[in-house]
PDB file of C-alpha atoms in Angstrom:
ATOM      1  CA  MET A 599     116.989 161.172   5.616  1.00  0.00           C
ATOM      2  CA  SER A 600     114.248 162.297   7.943  1.00  0.00           C
ATOM      3  CA  PHE A 601     111.626 160.261   9.702  1.00  0.00           C
ATOM      4  CA  ALA A 602     108.945 162.282   7.894  1.00  0.00           C
ATOM      5  CA  LEU A 603     110.270 161.325   4.474  1.00  0.00           C
ATOM      6  CA  VAL A 604     110.814 157.654   5.352  1.00  0.00           C
ATOM      7  CA  ALA A 605     107.358 157.413   6.987  1.00  0.00           C
ATOM      8  CA  ARG A 606     105.676 158.871   3.903  1.00  0.00           C
ATOM      9  CA  ILE A 607     107.596 156.593   1.510  1.00  0.00           C
ATOM     10  CA  VAL A 608     106.790 153.511   3.535  1.00  0.00           C
ATOM     11  CA  ALA A 609     103.170 154.644   3.899  1.00  0.00           C
ATOM     12  CA  ALA A 610     102.898 154.984   0.129  1.00  0.00           C
ATOM     13  CA  ILE A 611     104.372 151.524  -0.376  1.00  0.00           C
ATOM     14  CA  CYS A 612     101.885 150.087   2.118  1.00  0.00           C
ATOM     15  CA  ALA A 613      98.986 151.853   0.332  1.00  0.00           C
ATOM     16  CA  VAL A 614     100.073 150.439  -3.034  1.00  0.00           C
ATOM     17  CA  LEU A 615     100.351 146.935  -1.547  1.00  0.00           C
ATOM     18  CA  PHE A 616      96.881 147.319  -0.087  1.00  0.00           C
ATOM     19  CA  VAL A 617      95.412 148.115  -3.512  1.00  0.00           C
ATOM     20  CA  ILE A 618      97.325 145.330  -5.287  1.00  0.00           C
ATOM     21  CA  LEU A 619      96.418 142.688  -2.700  1.00  0.00           C
ATOM     22  CA  LEU A 620      92.783 143.742  -2.588  1.00  0.00           C
ATOM     23  CA  LEU A 621      92.048 144.283  -6.243  1.00  0.00           C
ATOM     24  CA  PHE A 622      94.569 142.054  -7.998  1.00  0.00           C
ATOM     25  CA  PRO A 623      95.215 139.103  -5.681  1.00  0.00           C
ATOM     26  CA  ALA A 624      95.922 136.699  -8.557  1.00  0.00           C
ATOM     27  CA  THR A 625      98.936 138.743  -9.665  1.00  0.00           C
ATOM     28  CA  TYR A 626     100.815 138.918  -6.355  1.00  0.00           C
ATOM     29  CA  ALA A 627     101.783 135.338  -5.468  1.00  0.00           C
ATOM     30  CA  PRO A 628     103.067 134.405  -8.957  1.00  0.00           C
ATOM     31  CA  THR A 629     105.639 137.186  -8.551  1.00  0.00           C
ATOM     32  CA  TYR A 630     107.350 134.880  -6.063  1.00  0.00           C
ATOM     33  CA  GLY A 631     106.762 131.619  -7.991  1.00  0.00           C
ATOM     34  CA  VAL A 632     103.691 130.591  -6.007  1.00  0.00           C
ATOM     35  CA  ALA A 633     100.498 129.472  -7.765  1.00  0.00           C
ATOM     36  CA  ALA A 634      97.610 131.826  -7.137  1.00  0.00           C
ATOM     37  CA  ASP A 635      94.792 129.299  -6.657  1.00  0.00           C
ATOM     38  CA  MET A 636      91.492 130.385  -5.133  1.00  0.00           C
ATOM     39  CA  GLY A 637      92.762 129.751  -1.598  1.00  0.00           C
ATOM     40  CA  VAL A 638      95.822 131.934  -2.103  1.00  0.00           C
ATOM     41  CA  GLN A 639      93.687 134.652  -3.643  1.00  0.00           C
ATOM     42  CA  PHE A 640      91.281 134.512  -0.727  1.00  0.00           C
ATOM     43  CA  ILE A 641      94.077 134.862   1.874  1.00  0.00           C
ATOM     44  CA  THR A 642      95.768 137.560  -0.228  1.00  0.00           C
ATOM     45  CA  ARG A 643      92.588 139.625  -0.338  1.00  0.00           C
ATOM     46  CA  ARG A 644      92.015 139.079   3.400  1.00  0.00           C
ATOM     47  CA  ALA A 645      95.562 140.245   4.117  1.00  0.00           C
ATOM     48  CA  ALA A 646      95.164 143.508   2.165  1.00  0.00           C
ATOM     49  CA  PRO A 647      93.689 145.532   5.065  1.00  0.00           C
ATOM     50  CA  MET A 648      96.772 144.757   7.123  1.00  0.00           C
ATOM     51  CA  PHE A 649      98.678 147.152   4.867  1.00  0.00           C
ATOM     52  CA  ILE A 650      96.266 150.121   4.943  1.00  0.00           C
ATOM     53  CA  ALA A 651      96.587 150.474   8.718  1.00  0.00           C
ATOM     54  CA  PRO A 652     100.369 151.092   8.745  1.00  0.00           C
ATOM     55  CA  ALA A 653      99.919 153.357   5.678  1.00  0.00           C
ATOM     56  CA  VAL A 654      97.521 155.614   7.611  1.00  0.00           C
ATOM     57  CA  ILE A 655      99.459 155.433  10.870  1.00  0.00           C
ATOM     58  CA  LEU A 656     102.802 156.290   9.215  1.00  0.00           C
ATOM     59  CA  TRP A 657     101.289 159.057   7.123  1.00  0.00           C
ATOM     60  CA  CYS A 658      99.934 160.706  10.261  1.00  0.00           C
ATOM     61  CA  ALA A 659     103.074 160.000  12.292  1.00  0.00           C
ATOM     62  CA  ALA A 660     105.246 161.600   9.605  1.00  0.00           C
ATOM     63  CA  SER A 661     104.328 165.083  10.828  1.00  0.00           C
ATOM     64  CA  ALA A 662     104.238 164.228  14.536  1.00  0.00           C
ATOM     65  CA  PRO A 663     106.992 165.477  16.869  1.00  0.00           C
ATOM     66  CA  ASP A 664     109.510 163.020  18.281  1.00  0.00           C
ATOM     67  CA  THR A 665     107.696 161.345  21.199  1.00  0.00           C
ATOM     68  CA  PRO A 666     107.808 157.889  22.782  1.00  0.00           C
ATOM     69  CA  LEU A 667     104.586 157.112  20.904  1.00  0.00           C
ATOM     70  CA  ARG A 668     106.082 157.972  17.536  1.00  0.00           C
ATOM     71  CA  ARG A 669     109.129 155.837  18.341  1.00  0.00           C
ATOM     72  CA  ALA A 670     106.834 152.969  19.344  1.00  0.00           C
ATOM     73  CA  VAL A 671     104.965 153.261  16.050  1.00  0.00           C
ATOM     74  CA  ALA A 672     108.291 153.185  14.155  1.00  0.00           C
ATOM     75  CA  LEU A 673     109.446 150.155  16.156  1.00  0.00           C
ATOM     76  CA  GLY A 674     106.171 148.243  15.764  1.00  0.00           C
ATOM     77  CA  ILE A 675     105.987 148.773  12.019  1.00  0.00           C
ATOM     78  CA  ALA A 676     109.689 148.058  11.591  1.00  0.00           C
ATOM     79  CA  LEU A 677     109.281 144.774  13.449  1.00  0.00           C
ATOM     80  CA  SER A 678     106.314 143.813  11.293  1.00  0.00           C
ATOM     81  CA  PHE A 679     108.455 144.277   8.175  1.00  0.00           C
ATOM     82  CA  VAL A 680     111.245 142.188   9.721  1.00  0.00           C
ATOM     83  CA  GLY A 681     108.640 139.507  10.393  1.00  0.00           C
ATOM     84  CA  ILE A 682     107.362 139.674   6.802  1.00  0.00           C
ATOM     85  CA  ALA A 683     110.956 139.402   5.553  1.00  0.00           C
ATOM     86  CA  ALA A 684     111.558 136.398   7.812  1.00  0.00           C
ATOM     87  CA  THR A 685     108.505 134.565   6.423  1.00  0.00           C
ATOM     88  CA  GLY A 686     109.745 135.269   2.902  1.00  0.00           C
ATOM     89  CA  LEU A 687     113.163 133.871   3.723  1.00  0.00           C
ATOM     90  CA  ALA A 688     111.599 130.793   5.316  1.00  0.00           C
ATOM     91  CA  ALA A 689     109.449 130.227   2.250  1.00  0.00           C
ATOM     92  CA  TYR A 690     112.526 130.462   0.009  1.00  0.00           C
ATOM     93  CA  LEU A 691     114.500 128.026   2.181  1.00  0.00           C
ATOM     94  CA  ALA A 692     111.547 125.617   2.231  1.00  0.00           C
ATOM     95  CA  GLY A 693     111.381 125.770  -1.598  1.00  0.00           C
ATOM     96  CA  THR A 694     107.907 127.331  -1.594  1.00  0.00           C
ATOM     97  CA  ALA A 695     108.960 130.688  -3.101  1.00  0.00           C
ATOM     98  CA  SER A 696     111.419 131.611  -5.828  1.00  0.00           C
ATOM     99  CA  ALA A 697     114.515 133.747  -5.337  1.00  0.00           C
ATOM    100  CA  ALA A 698     112.368 136.785  -6.160  1.00  0.00           C
ATOM    101  CA  ILE A 699     111.123 136.677  -2.564  1.00  0.00           C
ATOM    102  CA  LEU A 700     114.645 137.519  -1.443  1.00  0.00           C
ATOM    103  CA  ILE A 701     114.407 140.859  -3.220  1.00  0.00           C
ATOM    104  CA  ALA A 702     111.142 141.564  -1.401  1.00  0.00           C
ATOM    105  CA  ALA A 703     112.710 140.509   1.898  1.00  0.00           C
ATOM    106  CA  LEU A 704     115.629 142.853   1.294  1.00  0.00           C
ATOM    107  CA  GLY A 705     113.178 145.724   0.626  1.00  0.00           C
ATOM    108  CA  GLU A 706     111.284 144.885   3.786  1.00  0.00           C
ATOM    109  CA  CYS A 707     114.468 144.888   5.816  1.00  0.00           C
ATOM    110  CA  LEU A 708     115.523 148.193   4.280  1.00  0.00           C
ATOM    111  CA  MET A 709     112.170 149.752   5.210  1.00  0.00           C
ATOM    112  CA  ALA A 710     112.508 148.420   8.758  1.00  0.00           C
ATOM    113  CA  ALA A 711     116.026 149.720   9.041  1.00  0.00           C
ATOM    114  CA  ALA A 712     115.048 153.149   7.649  1.00  0.00           C
ATOM    115  CA  LEU A 713     112.185 153.480  10.148  1.00  0.00           C
ATOM    116  CA  TRP A 714     114.432 152.458  12.985  1.00  0.00           C
ATOM    117  CA  ALA A 715     117.343 154.674  11.971  1.00  0.00           C
ATOM    118  CA  THR A 716     115.185 157.799  11.583  1.00  0.00           C
ATOM    119  CA  ARG A 717     112.802 157.287  14.529  1.00  0.00           C
ATOM    120  CA  LYS A 718     114.414 160.106  16.566  1.00  0.00           C
ATOM    121  CA  ASN A 719     114.653 162.777  13.863  1.00  0.00           C
TER     122      ASN A 719
END
């Protein structure tokens, strides 16, 4: 699999998450067994823009040649997904989130691994 393909797939996922978090914040948290009260919806909506930035960056980087900058972009976004996965795992272990969060964490780790594995091609 090429970096261009991985970057575009992850960019599309980030763009979809941006739309869901921004426009439908009450639907996101219950997916993981967390009540979507007004505070959760507020934070969810505020977090939405954090997904549009990597979407745009990855979309643009997909067609860029292999450079240290492109590798840094891949590393930075991969690490952010590892961090998101870690918070999901911590929420599950604390009893805050249901086992569904583990599926999300797996997906986040897979995206991170794919970005890392393809960063040079």
